[in-house]
Amino acid sequence: MNNQLTNGGIWNDLSGQPIHAHGGHMLFHDDYYYWYGEDRREDIYVSCYRSKDLFNWEFRNHILTTSTPAAPIRVRTNLRLVNDKGGKVNLERPKVLFNAVTKKFVLWVHYENGDNYNDAACAIATSDYPDSHFVYHGSFNPYGYMSRDCTLFQDDDGTAYFISAARDNADLHIYRLQEDYLNVESLVGKLWQGEYREAPAVFKRNGKYYMLTSFCTGWAPNQGKYAMADTMDGPWGMLSDFGDETTYQTQPAFVLKRSEEEYLYFADRWNGSDYFQSSYVVLPIEFNGDIPILNHYSTLSLGEDTHLIHFER
Protein backbone atom coordinates (compact mmCIF):
# COMPACT_ATOMS: atom_id res chain seq x y z
CA MET A 1 0.00 0.00 0.00
CA ASN A 2 1.15 3.51 -0.77
CA ASN A 3 1.06 6.20 1.93
CA GLN A 4 3.20 8.89 0.29
CA LEU A 5 3.14 10.71 -3.04
CA THR A 6 5.74 13.01 -4.54
CA ASN A 7 4.40 16.02 -6.37
CA GLY A 8 5.65 16.04 -9.95
CA GLY A 9 6.57 12.36 -9.87
CA ILE A 10 5.02 9.60 -11.95
CA TRP A 11 2.21 8.06 -9.91
CA ASN A 12 1.38 4.38 -10.34
CA ASP A 13 -1.82 2.45 -9.77
CA LEU A 14 -2.05 -0.64 -7.56
CA SER A 15 -0.80 -2.85 -10.41
CA GLY A 16 2.35 -0.72 -10.75
CA GLN A 17 1.32 0.95 -14.01
CA PRO A 18 1.43 4.74 -14.51
CA ILE A 19 -1.88 6.48 -13.89
CA HIS A 20 -3.31 8.04 -17.06
CA ALA A 21 -5.81 10.64 -15.84
CA HIS A 22 -4.69 14.06 -17.07
CA GLY A 23 -6.93 17.11 -17.23
CA GLY A 24 -9.18 15.08 -15.02
CA HIS A 25 -11.90 15.21 -12.41
CA MET A 26 -12.87 13.33 -9.25
CA LEU A 27 -16.28 12.18 -8.10
CA PHE A 28 -16.94 10.81 -4.62
CA HIS A 29 -19.60 8.08 -4.78
CA ASP A 30 -20.45 5.17 -2.45
CA ASP A 31 -17.27 5.56 -0.35
CA TYR A 32 -14.91 5.72 -3.35
CA TYR A 33 -13.17 8.57 -5.10
CA TYR A 34 -13.44 8.00 -8.86
CA TRP A 35 -10.70 9.70 -10.88
CA TYR A 36 -11.41 10.28 -14.58
CA GLY A 37 -8.85 11.66 -16.98
CA GLU A 38 -7.28 11.73 -20.42
CA ASP A 39 -5.57 8.56 -21.60
CA ARG A 40 -3.93 9.08 -24.99
CA ARG A 41 -2.60 5.55 -25.51
CA GLU A 42 -3.65 3.38 -28.45
CA ASP A 43 -7.44 3.59 -29.03
CA ILE A 44 -8.19 5.01 -25.56
CA TYR A 45 -9.67 8.43 -24.75
CA VAL A 46 -10.68 8.41 -21.07
CA SER A 47 -9.71 6.07 -18.22
CA CYS A 48 -11.14 5.68 -14.73
CA TYR A 49 -9.49 4.78 -11.40
CA ARG A 50 -10.90 4.54 -7.89
CA SER A 51 -9.53 4.87 -4.38
CA LYS A 52 -10.76 5.14 -0.82
CA ASP A 53 -7.82 7.23 0.42
CA LEU A 54 -6.55 9.23 -2.62
CA PHE A 55 -3.19 7.41 -2.45
CA ASN A 56 -3.92 3.86 -3.61
CA TRP A 57 -5.60 3.84 -7.00
CA GLU A 58 -7.21 0.81 -8.62
CA PHE A 59 -7.54 0.93 -12.40
CA ARG A 60 -11.17 0.27 -13.33
CA ASN A 61 -11.75 0.73 -17.05
CA HIS A 62 -11.07 2.62 -20.23
CA ILE A 63 -14.50 4.25 -20.20
CA LEU A 64 -14.22 6.01 -23.58
CA THR A 65 -12.39 4.51 -26.57
CA THR A 66 -12.71 4.60 -30.34
CA SER A 67 -15.13 1.64 -30.07
CA THR A 68 -17.40 2.98 -27.32
CA PRO A 69 -21.05 2.49 -28.36
CA ALA A 70 -22.79 5.65 -29.52
CA ALA A 71 -26.46 6.58 -29.28
CA PRO A 72 -28.29 9.78 -30.21
CA ILE A 73 -30.11 11.97 -27.71
CA ARG A 74 -32.52 14.87 -28.23
CA VAL A 75 -29.60 17.21 -28.97
CA ARG A 76 -28.40 17.05 -32.58
CA THR A 77 -24.75 15.94 -32.31
CA ASN A 78 -21.86 14.41 -34.23
CA LEU A 79 -21.67 10.82 -33.01
CA ARG A 80 -18.32 9.93 -34.59
CA LEU A 81 -15.40 8.84 -32.39
CA VAL A 82 -12.93 8.62 -35.27
CA ASN A 83 -12.20 11.32 -37.85
CA ASP A 84 -12.46 11.36 -41.64
CA LYS A 85 -9.00 9.82 -41.95
CA GLY A 86 -9.89 6.95 -39.64
CA GLY A 87 -7.72 8.33 -36.86
CA LYS A 88 -8.46 9.31 -33.29
CA VAL A 89 -10.25 12.49 -32.40
CA ASN A 90 -9.20 14.47 -29.30
CA LEU A 91 -11.20 14.20 -26.10
CA GLU A 92 -9.73 16.44 -23.40
CA ARG A 93 -10.52 17.42 -19.80
CA PRO A 94 -13.26 14.86 -19.06
CA LYS A 95 -15.52 15.71 -16.11
CA VAL A 96 -18.20 13.49 -14.56
CA LEU A 97 -21.17 14.24 -12.30
CA PHE A 98 -23.84 11.97 -10.81
CA ASN A 99 -27.38 13.08 -11.57
CA ALA A 100 -29.56 12.21 -8.58
CA VAL A 101 -32.78 12.60 -10.61
CA THR A 102 -31.92 10.26 -13.50
CA LYS A 103 -29.41 8.13 -11.53
CA LYS A 104 -27.00 8.55 -14.43
CA PHE A 105 -23.30 9.36 -14.44
CA VAL A 106 -22.89 12.13 -16.99
CA LEU A 107 -19.56 12.97 -18.63
CA TRP A 108 -18.78 16.22 -20.46
CA VAL A 109 -15.52 16.67 -22.36
CA HIS A 110 -13.77 18.97 -24.85
CA TYR A 111 -13.93 17.53 -28.39
CA GLU A 112 -11.64 18.17 -31.38
CA ASN A 113 -11.37 16.30 -34.68
CA GLY A 114 -7.79 15.06 -34.23
CA ASP A 115 -6.39 17.10 -37.15
CA ASN A 116 -6.80 20.63 -35.78
CA TYR A 117 -8.59 22.63 -33.11
CA ASN A 118 -11.25 24.09 -35.40
CA ASP A 119 -14.21 22.07 -34.08
CA ALA A 120 -13.92 23.52 -30.56
CA ALA A 121 -16.91 21.53 -29.31
CA CYS A 122 -18.13 19.76 -26.20
CA ALA A 123 -19.26 16.14 -26.05
CA ILE A 124 -21.37 14.02 -23.70
CA ALA A 125 -21.48 10.40 -22.52
CA THR A 126 -23.58 8.65 -19.87
CA SER A 127 -23.67 5.44 -17.86
CA ASP A 128 -25.62 3.72 -15.10
CA TYR A 129 -22.27 2.96 -13.47
CA PRO A 130 -19.40 5.24 -12.38
CA ASP A 131 -16.66 3.20 -14.03
CA SER A 132 -18.03 1.22 -16.99
CA HIS A 133 -20.65 0.88 -19.74
CA PHE A 134 -20.54 4.50 -20.89
CA VAL A 135 -22.47 5.37 -24.04
CA TYR A 136 -21.25 8.25 -26.19
CA HIS A 137 -23.88 10.81 -27.21
CA GLY A 138 -21.81 12.97 -29.52
CA SER A 139 -20.32 16.45 -29.82
CA PHE A 140 -21.88 19.87 -30.43
CA ASN A 141 -21.24 23.59 -30.04
CA PRO A 142 -23.42 25.08 -27.28
CA TYR A 143 -25.56 27.83 -28.86
CA GLY A 144 -23.06 27.72 -31.72
CA TYR A 145 -20.14 28.93 -29.60
CA MET A 146 -16.63 27.51 -29.52
CA SER A 147 -16.05 25.32 -26.46
CA ARG A 148 -12.53 24.26 -25.49
CA ASP A 149 -10.98 23.77 -22.01
CA CYS A 150 -13.87 22.96 -19.74
CA THR A 151 -15.12 21.88 -16.34
CA LEU A 152 -18.34 20.90 -14.57
CA PHE A 153 -19.62 22.19 -11.25
CA GLN A 154 -22.54 20.81 -9.24
CA ASP A 155 -24.11 23.13 -6.69
CA ASP A 156 -25.58 22.06 -3.36
CA ASP A 157 -29.13 21.90 -4.78
CA GLY A 158 -28.05 19.65 -7.68
CA THR A 159 -27.98 22.42 -10.27
CA ALA A 160 -25.05 21.79 -12.63
CA TYR A 161 -22.95 24.17 -14.70
CA PHE A 162 -20.65 23.66 -17.66
CA ILE A 163 -17.81 26.18 -17.96
CA SER A 164 -15.69 26.36 -21.10
CA ALA A 165 -13.33 28.59 -23.06
CA ALA A 166 -14.90 30.29 -26.06
CA ARG A 167 -13.93 32.66 -28.93
CA ASP A 168 -10.52 31.06 -29.53
CA ASN A 169 -9.99 31.00 -25.74
CA ALA A 170 -10.49 34.78 -25.39
CA ASP A 171 -13.51 34.38 -23.08
CA LEU A 172 -14.92 31.88 -20.57
CA HIS A 173 -18.61 30.95 -20.76
CA ILE A 174 -20.77 29.60 -17.94
CA TYR A 175 -23.77 27.49 -18.98
CA ARG A 176 -26.42 26.25 -16.59
CA LEU A 177 -27.42 22.70 -17.55
CA GLN A 178 -30.87 21.23 -17.92
CA GLU A 179 -32.14 19.01 -15.12
CA ASP A 180 -30.80 15.77 -16.65
CA TYR A 181 -27.39 17.39 -17.44
CA LEU A 182 -27.71 16.40 -21.14
CA ASN A 183 -27.99 19.88 -22.60
CA VAL A 184 -27.29 23.49 -21.77
CA GLU A 185 -30.31 25.38 -20.43
CA SER A 186 -28.95 28.91 -20.61
CA LEU A 187 -25.75 30.90 -21.03
CA VAL A 188 -25.52 32.69 -17.69
CA GLY A 189 -22.15 34.37 -17.96
CA LYS A 190 -19.41 35.52 -20.33
CA LEU A 191 -16.30 36.19 -18.27
CA TRP A 192 -13.06 38.15 -18.67
CA GLN A 193 -13.40 38.85 -22.37
CA GLY A 194 -10.07 39.07 -24.12
CA GLU A 195 -8.11 37.90 -21.03
CA TYR A 196 -7.51 34.40 -22.45
CA ARG A 197 -8.18 32.13 -19.49
CA GLU A 198 -8.34 28.34 -19.75
CA ALA A 199 -8.23 25.22 -17.52
CA PRO A 200 -11.13 26.38 -15.32
CA ALA A 201 -11.77 24.74 -11.94
CA VAL A 202 -14.69 25.76 -9.72
CA PHE A 203 -15.46 25.21 -6.05
CA LYS A 204 -17.72 26.66 -3.36
CA ARG A 205 -16.80 27.61 0.19
CA ASN A 206 -18.87 29.37 2.85
CA GLY A 207 -21.45 30.41 0.29
CA LYS A 208 -18.91 31.95 -2.09
CA TYR A 209 -17.99 30.60 -5.51
CA TYR A 210 -14.38 30.44 -6.68
CA MET A 211 -12.97 29.86 -10.13
CA LEU A 212 -9.31 29.05 -10.80
CA THR A 213 -7.87 29.44 -14.29
CA SER A 214 -4.58 29.57 -16.17
CA PHE A 215 -3.41 31.84 -18.98
CA CYS A 216 -2.99 30.44 -22.50
CA THR A 217 0.67 29.52 -22.96
CA GLY A 218 0.44 26.06 -24.52
CA TRP A 219 2.27 23.39 -22.52
CA ALA A 220 4.24 25.99 -20.53
CA PRO A 221 2.99 26.88 -17.03
CA ASN A 222 2.02 30.42 -16.11
CA GLN A 223 0.59 32.59 -13.35
CA GLY A 224 -2.64 31.10 -12.02
CA LYS A 225 -5.53 33.40 -11.21
CA TYR A 226 -8.68 33.15 -9.12
CA ALA A 227 -11.92 35.10 -9.00
CA MET A 228 -14.92 35.05 -6.66
CA ALA A 229 -18.68 35.48 -6.93
CA ASP A 230 -21.73 35.29 -4.69
CA THR A 231 -23.66 33.26 -7.29
CA MET A 232 -22.60 31.23 -10.32
CA ASP A 233 -24.52 33.71 -12.48
CA GLY A 234 -22.19 36.42 -11.19
CA PRO A 235 -21.13 39.09 -11.23
CA TRP A 236 -17.64 37.63 -10.96
CA GLY A 237 -14.82 39.73 -9.55
CA MET A 238 -11.59 40.63 -11.23
CA LEU A 239 -8.82 38.05 -11.53
CA SER A 240 -6.17 37.91 -8.78
CA ASP A 241 -2.91 35.95 -8.59
CA PHE A 242 -2.98 32.39 -7.25
CA GLY A 243 0.32 30.67 -6.47
CA ASP A 244 3.60 31.88 -7.95
CA GLU A 245 4.42 33.03 -11.50
CA THR A 246 4.12 29.44 -12.82
CA THR A 247 1.55 28.21 -10.26
CA TYR A 248 4.42 25.97 -9.10
CA GLN A 249 4.78 24.60 -12.63
CA THR A 250 1.18 23.39 -12.79
CA GLN A 251 -2.09 23.94 -14.60
CA PRO A 252 -5.42 23.43 -12.78
CA ALA A 253 -7.35 20.22 -13.36
CA PHE A 254 -9.99 20.40 -10.59
CA VAL A 255 -10.52 21.19 -6.92
CA LEU A 256 -11.62 18.39 -4.61
CA LYS A 257 -13.65 19.44 -1.58
CA ARG A 258 -13.17 16.82 1.16
CA SER A 259 -14.80 18.80 3.98
CA GLU A 260 -15.93 22.33 4.75
CA GLU A 261 -12.34 23.29 5.45
CA GLU A 262 -10.29 20.93 3.27
CA TYR A 263 -9.92 21.82 -0.39
CA LEU A 264 -7.31 20.11 -2.55
CA TYR A 265 -5.93 21.65 -5.73
CA PHE A 266 -5.29 18.86 -8.27
CA ALA A 267 -3.15 19.92 -11.21
CA ASP A 268 -1.16 18.67 -14.14
CA ARG A 269 2.54 19.29 -14.55
CA TRP A 270 2.76 18.94 -18.30
CA ASN A 271 5.83 17.73 -20.17
CA GLY A 272 5.48 19.30 -23.61
CA SER A 273 8.35 17.30 -25.11
CA ASP A 274 7.09 13.93 -23.79
CA TYR A 275 3.40 13.91 -22.90
CA PHE A 276 3.64 10.54 -21.15
CA GLN A 277 6.15 11.96 -18.69
CA SER A 278 3.61 14.56 -17.56
CA SER A 279 2.82 14.24 -13.87
CA TYR A 280 0.41 15.32 -11.15
CA VAL A 281 0.55 17.79 -8.30
CA VAL A 282 -1.78 18.05 -5.29
CA LEU A 283 -1.62 21.06 -2.98
CA PRO A 284 -3.89 22.24 -0.16
CA ILE A 285 -5.79 25.46 -0.74
CA GLU A 286 -5.29 27.53 2.38
CA PHE A 287 -7.35 30.61 3.22
CA ASN A 288 -6.81 34.03 4.70
CA GLY A 289 -10.44 34.89 5.39
CA ASP A 290 -12.06 34.39 2.00
CA ILE A 291 -8.80 34.72 0.06
CA PRO A 292 -7.46 31.40 -1.31
CA ILE A 293 -3.71 30.89 -0.95
CA LEU A 294 -1.61 28.27 -2.72
CA ASN A 295 1.75 27.30 -1.22
CA HIS A 296 4.17 24.72 -2.56
CA TYR A 297 4.69 21.34 -0.89
CA SER A 298 6.89 18.62 -2.33
CA THR A 299 5.20 15.56 -0.81
CA LEU A 300 1.91 14.46 0.68
CA SER A 301 1.46 11.56 3.05
CA LEU A 302 -1.42 9.64 4.52
CA GLY A 303 -1.83 9.80 8.27
CA GLU A 304 -2.76 6.86 10.49
CA ASP A 305 -6.26 8.27 10.31
CA THR A 306 -6.76 7.91 6.56
CA HIS A 307 -8.91 11.03 6.53
CA LEU A 308 -5.87 13.15 7.29
CA ILE A 309 -3.38 14.18 4.59
CA HIS A 310 -0.07 15.76 5.63
CA PHE A 311 1.92 18.03 3.33
CA GLU A 312 5.66 18.60 3.59
CA ARG A 313 7.82 21.19 1.89
Coordinates of C-alpha atoms in Angstrom, one line a residue:
M1 CA 0.0 0.0 0.0
N2 CA 1.1 3.5 -0.8
N3 CA 1.1 6.2 1.9
Q4 CA 3.2 8.9 0.3
L5 CA 3.1 10.7 -3.0
T6 CA 5.7 13.0 -4.5
N7 CA 4.4 16.0 -6.4
G8 CA 5.7 16.0 -9.9
G9 CA 6.6 12.4 -9.9
I10 CA 5.0 9.6 -11.9
W11 CA 2.2 8.1 -9.9
N12 CA 1.4 4.4 -10.3
D13 CA -1.8 2.5 -9.8
L14 CA -2.1 -0.6 -7.6
S15 CA -0.8 -2.8 -10.4
G16 CA 2.3 -0.7 -10.7
Q17 CA 1.3 0.9 -14.0
P18 CA 1.4 4.7 -14.5
I19 CA -1.9 6.5 -13.9
H20 CA -3.3 8.0 -17.1
A21 CA -5.8 10.6 -15.8
H22 CA -4.7 14.1 -17.1
G23 CA -6.9 17.1 -17.2
G24 CA -9.2 15.1 -15.0
H25 CA -11.9 15.2 -12.4
M26 CA -12.9 13.3 -9.3
L27 CA -16.3 12.2 -8.1
F28 CA -16.9 10.8 -4.6
H29 CA -19.6 8.1 -4.8
D30 CA -20.5 5.2 -2.5
D31 CA -17.3 5.6 -0.4
Y32 CA -14.9 5.7 -3.3
Y33 CA -13.2 8.6 -5.1
Y34 CA -13.4 8.0 -8.9
W35 CA -10.7 9.7 -10.9
Y36 CA -11.4 10.3 -14.6
G37 CA -8.9 11.7 -17.0
E38 CA -7.3 11.7 -20.4
D39 CA -5.6 8.6 -21.6
R40 CA -3.9 9.1 -25.0
R41 CA -2.6 5.6 -25.5
E42 CA -3.6 3.4 -28.4
D43 CA -7.4 3.6 -29.0
I44 CA -8.2 5.0 -25.6
Y45 CA -9.7 8.4 -24.8
V46 CA -10.7 8.4 -21.1
S47 CA -9.7 6.1 -18.2
C48 CA -11.1 5.7 -14.7
Y49 CA -9.5 4.8 -11.4
R50 CA -10.9 4.5 -7.9
S51 CA -9.5 4.9 -4.4
K52 CA -10.8 5.1 -0.8
D53 CA -7.8 7.2 0.4
L54 CA -6.6 9.2 -2.6
F55 CA -3.2 7.4 -2.4
N56 CA -3.9 3.9 -3.6
W57 CA -5.6 3.8 -7.0
E58 CA -7.2 0.8 -8.6
F59 CA -7.5 0.9 -12.4
R60 CA -11.2 0.3 -13.3
N61 CA -11.8 0.7 -17.0
H62 CA -11.1 2.6 -20.2
I63 CA -14.5 4.2 -20.2
L64 CA -14.2 6.0 -23.6
T65 CA -12.4 4.5 -26.6
T66 CA -12.7 4.6 -30.3
S67 CA -15.1 1.6 -30.1
T68 CA -17.4 3.0 -27.3
P69 CA -21.0 2.5 -28.4
A70 CA -22.8 5.7 -29.5
A71 CA -26.5 6.6 -29.3
P72 CA -28.3 9.8 -30.2
I73 CA -30.1 12.0 -27.7
R74 CA -32.5 14.9 -28.2
V75 CA -29.6 17.2 -29.0
R76 CA -28.4 17.1 -32.6
T77 CA -24.8 15.9 -32.3
N78 CA -21.9 14.4 -34.2
L79 CA -21.7 10.8 -33.0
R80 CA -18.3 9.9 -34.6
L81 CA -15.4 8.8 -32.4
V82 CA -12.9 8.6 -35.3
N83 CA -12.2 11.3 -37.8
D84 CA -12.5 11.4 -41.6
K85 CA -9.0 9.8 -41.9
G86 CA -9.9 6.9 -39.6
G87 CA -7.7 8.3 -36.9
K88 CA -8.5 9.3 -33.3
V89 CA -10.2 12.5 -32.4
N90 CA -9.2 14.5 -29.3
L91 CA -11.2 14.2 -26.1
E92 CA -9.7 16.4 -23.4
R93 CA -10.5 17.4 -19.8
P94 CA -13.3 14.9 -19.1
K95 CA -15.5 15.7 -16.1
V96 CA -18.2 13.5 -14.6
L97 CA -21.2 14.2 -12.3
F98 CA -23.8 12.0 -10.8
N99 CA -27.4 13.1 -11.6
A100 CA -29.6 12.2 -8.6
V101 CA -32.8 12.6 -10.6
T102 CA -31.9 10.3 -13.5
K103 CA -29.4 8.1 -11.5
K104 CA -27.0 8.6 -14.4
F105 CA -23.3 9.4 -14.4
V106 CA -22.9 12.1 -17.0
L107 CA -19.6 13.0 -18.6
W108 CA -18.8 16.2 -20.5
V109 CA -15.5 16.7 -22.4
H110 CA -13.8 19.0 -24.9
Y111 CA -13.9 17.5 -28.4
E112 CA -11.6 18.2 -31.4
N113 CA -11.4 16.3 -34.7
G114 CA -7.8 15.1 -34.2
D115 CA -6.4 17.1 -37.1
N116 CA -6.8 20.6 -35.8
Y117 CA -8.6 22.6 -33.1
N118 CA -11.3 24.1 -35.4
D119 CA -14.2 22.1 -34.1
A120 CA -13.9 23.5 -30.6
A121 CA -16.9 21.5 -29.3
C122 CA -18.1 19.8 -26.2
A123 CA -19.3 16.1 -26.0
I124 CA -21.4 14.0 -23.7
A125 CA -21.5 10.4 -22.5
T126 CA -23.6 8.6 -19.9
S127 CA -23.7 5.4 -17.9
D128 CA -25.6 3.7 -15.1
Y129 CA -22.3 3.0 -13.5
P130 CA -19.4 5.2 -12.4
D131 CA -16.7 3.2 -14.0
S132 CA -18.0 1.2 -17.0
H133 CA -20.6 0.9 -19.7
F134 CA -20.5 4.5 -20.9
V135 CA -22.5 5.4 -24.0
Y136 CA -21.3 8.2 -26.2
H137 CA -23.9 10.8 -27.2
G138 CA -21.8 13.0 -29.5
S139 CA -20.3 16.5 -29.8
F140 CA -21.9 19.9 -30.4
N141 CA -21.2 23.6 -30.0
P142 CA -23.4 25.1 -27.3
Y143 CA -25.6 27.8 -28.9
G144 CA -23.1 27.7 -31.7
Y145 CA -20.1 28.9 -29.6
M146 CA -16.6 27.5 -29.5
S147 CA -16.0 25.3 -26.5
R148 CA -12.5 24.3 -25.5
D149 CA -11.0 23.8 -22.0
C150 CA -13.9 23.0 -19.7
T151 CA -15.1 21.9 -16.3
L152 CA -18.3 20.9 -14.6
F153 CA -19.6 22.2 -11.3
Q154 CA -22.5 20.8 -9.2
D155 CA -24.1 23.1 -6.7
D156 CA -25.6 22.1 -3.4
D157 CA -29.1 21.9 -4.8
G158 CA -28.1 19.6 -7.7
T159 CA -28.0 22.4 -10.3
A160 CA -25.1 21.8 -12.6
Y161 CA -22.9 24.2 -14.7
F162 CA -20.6 23.7 -17.7
I163 CA -17.8 26.2 -18.0
S164 CA -15.7 26.4 -21.1
A165 CA -13.3 28.6 -23.1
A166 CA -14.9 30.3 -26.1
R167 CA -13.9 32.7 -28.9
D168 CA -10.5 31.1 -29.5
N169 CA -10.0 31.0 -25.7
A170 CA -10.5 34.8 -25.4
D171 CA -13.5 34.4 -23.1
L172 CA -14.9 31.9 -20.6
H173 CA -18.6 31.0 -20.8
I174 CA -20.8 29.6 -17.9
Y175 CA -23.8 27.5 -19.0
R176 CA -26.4 26.2 -16.6
L177 CA -27.4 22.7 -17.6
Q178 CA -30.9 21.2 -17.9
E179 CA -32.1 19.0 -15.1
D180 CA -30.8 15.8 -16.6
Y181 CA -27.4 17.4 -17.4
L182 CA -27.7 16.4 -21.1
N183 CA -28.0 19.9 -22.6
V184 CA -27.3 23.5 -21.8
E185 CA -30.3 25.4 -20.4
S186 CA -29.0 28.9 -20.6
L187 CA -25.8 30.9 -21.0
V188 CA -25.5 32.7 -17.7
G189 CA -22.1 34.4 -18.0
K190 CA -19.4 35.5 -20.3
L191 CA -16.3 36.2 -18.3
W192 CA -13.1 38.2 -18.7
Q193 CA -13.4 38.9 -22.4
G194 CA -10.1 39.1 -24.1
E195 CA -8.1 37.9 -21.0
Y196 CA -7.5 34.4 -22.5
R197 CA -8.2 32.1 -19.5
E198 CA -8.3 28.3 -19.8
A199 CA -8.2 25.2 -17.5
P200 CA -11.1 26.4 -15.3
A201 CA -11.8 24.7 -11.9
V202 CA -14.7 25.8 -9.7
F203 CA -15.5 25.2 -6.0
K204 CA -17.7 26.7 -3.4
R205 CA -16.8 27.6 0.2
N206 CA -18.9 29.4 2.9
G207 CA -21.5 30.4 0.3
K208 CA -18.9 31.9 -2.1
Y209 CA -18.0 30.6 -5.5
Y210 CA -14.4 30.4 -6.7
M211 CA -13.0 29.9 -10.1
L212 CA -9.3 29.0 -10.8
T213 CA -7.9 29.4 -14.3
S214 CA -4.6 29.6 -16.2
F215 CA -3.4 31.8 -19.0
C216 CA -3.0 30.4 -22.5
T217 CA 0.7 29.5 -23.0
G218 CA 0.4 26.1 -24.5
W219 CA 2.3 23.4 -22.5
A220 CA 4.2 26.0 -20.5
P221 CA 3.0 26.9 -17.0
N222 CA 2.0 30.4 -16.1
Q223 CA 0.6 32.6 -13.4
G224 CA -2.6 31.1 -12.0
K225 CA -5.5 33.4 -11.2
Y226 CA -8.7 33.1 -9.1
A227 CA -11.9 35.1 -9.0
M228 CA -14.9 35.1 -6.7
A229 CA -18.7 35.5 -6.9
D230 CA -21.7 35.3 -4.7
T231 CA -23.7 33.3 -7.3
M232 CA -22.6 31.2 -10.3
D233 CA -24.5 33.7 -12.5
G234 CA -22.2 36.4 -11.2
P235 CA -21.1 39.1 -11.2
W236 CA -17.6 37.6 -11.0
G237 CA -14.8 39.7 -9.5
M238 CA -11.6 40.6 -11.2
L239 CA -8.8 38.1 -11.5
S240 CA -6.2 37.9 -8.8
D241 CA -2.9 35.9 -8.6
F242 CA -3.0 32.4 -7.3
G243 CA 0.3 30.7 -6.5
D244 CA 3.6 31.9 -8.0
E245 CA 4.4 33.0 -11.5
T246 CA 4.1 29.4 -12.8
T247 CA 1.5 28.2 -10.3
Y248 CA 4.4 26.0 -9.1
Q249 CA 4.8 24.6 -12.6
T250 CA 1.2 23.4 -12.8
Q251 CA -2.1 23.9 -14.6
P252 CA -5.4 23.4 -12.8
A253 CA -7.4 20.2 -13.4
F254 CA -10.0 20.4 -10.6
V255 CA -10.5 21.2 -6.9
L256 CA -11.6 18.4 -4.6
K257 CA -13.6 19.4 -1.6
R258 CA -13.2 16.8 1.2
S259 CA -14.8 18.8 4.0
E260 CA -15.9 22.3 4.7
E261 CA -12.3 23.3 5.5
E262 CA -10.3 20.9 3.3
Y263 CA -9.9 21.8 -0.4
L264 CA -7.3 20.1 -2.5
Y265 CA -5.9 21.7 -5.7
F266 CA -5.3 18.9 -8.3
A267 CA -3.1 19.9 -11.2
D268 CA -1.2 18.7 -14.1
R269 CA 2.5 19.3 -14.6
W270 CA 2.8 18.9 -18.3
N271 CA 5.8 17.7 -20.2
G272 CA 5.5 19.3 -23.6
S273 CA 8.4 17.3 -25.1
D274 CA 7.1 13.9 -23.8
Y275 CA 3.4 13.9 -22.9
F276 CA 3.6 10.5 -21.2
Q277 CA 6.2 12.0 -18.7
S278 CA 3.6 14.6 -17.6
S279 CA 2.8 14.2 -13.9
Y280 CA 0.4 15.3 -11.2
V281 CA 0.5 17.8 -8.3
V282 CA -1.8 18.0 -5.3
L283 CA -1.6 21.1 -3.0
P284 CA -3.9 22.2 -0.2
I285 CA -5.8 25.5 -0.7
E286 CA -5.3 27.5 2.4
F287 CA -7.3 30.6 3.2
N288 CA -6.8 34.0 4.7
G289 CA -10.4 34.9 5.4
D290 CA -12.1 34.4 2.0
I291 CA -8.8 34.7 0.1
P292 CA -7.5 31.4 -1.3
I293 CA -3.7 30.9 -1.0
L294 CA -1.6 28.3 -2.7
N295 CA 1.8 27.3 -1.2
H296 CA 4.2 24.7 -2.6
Y297 CA 4.7 21.3 -0.9
S298 CA 6.9 18.6 -2.3
T299 CA 5.2 15.6 -0.8
L300 CA 1.9 14.5 0.7
S301 CA 1.5 11.6 3.0
L302 CA -1.4 9.6 4.5
G303 CA -1.8 9.8 8.3
E304 CA -2.8 6.9 10.5
D305 CA -6.3 8.3 10.3
T306 CA -6.8 7.9 6.6
H307 CA -8.9 11.0 6.5
L308 CA -5.9 13.2 7.3
I309 CA -3.4 14.2 4.6
H310 CA -0.1 15.8 5.6
F311 CA 1.9 18.0 3.3
E312 CA 5.7 18.6 3.6
R313 CA 7.8 21.2 1.9

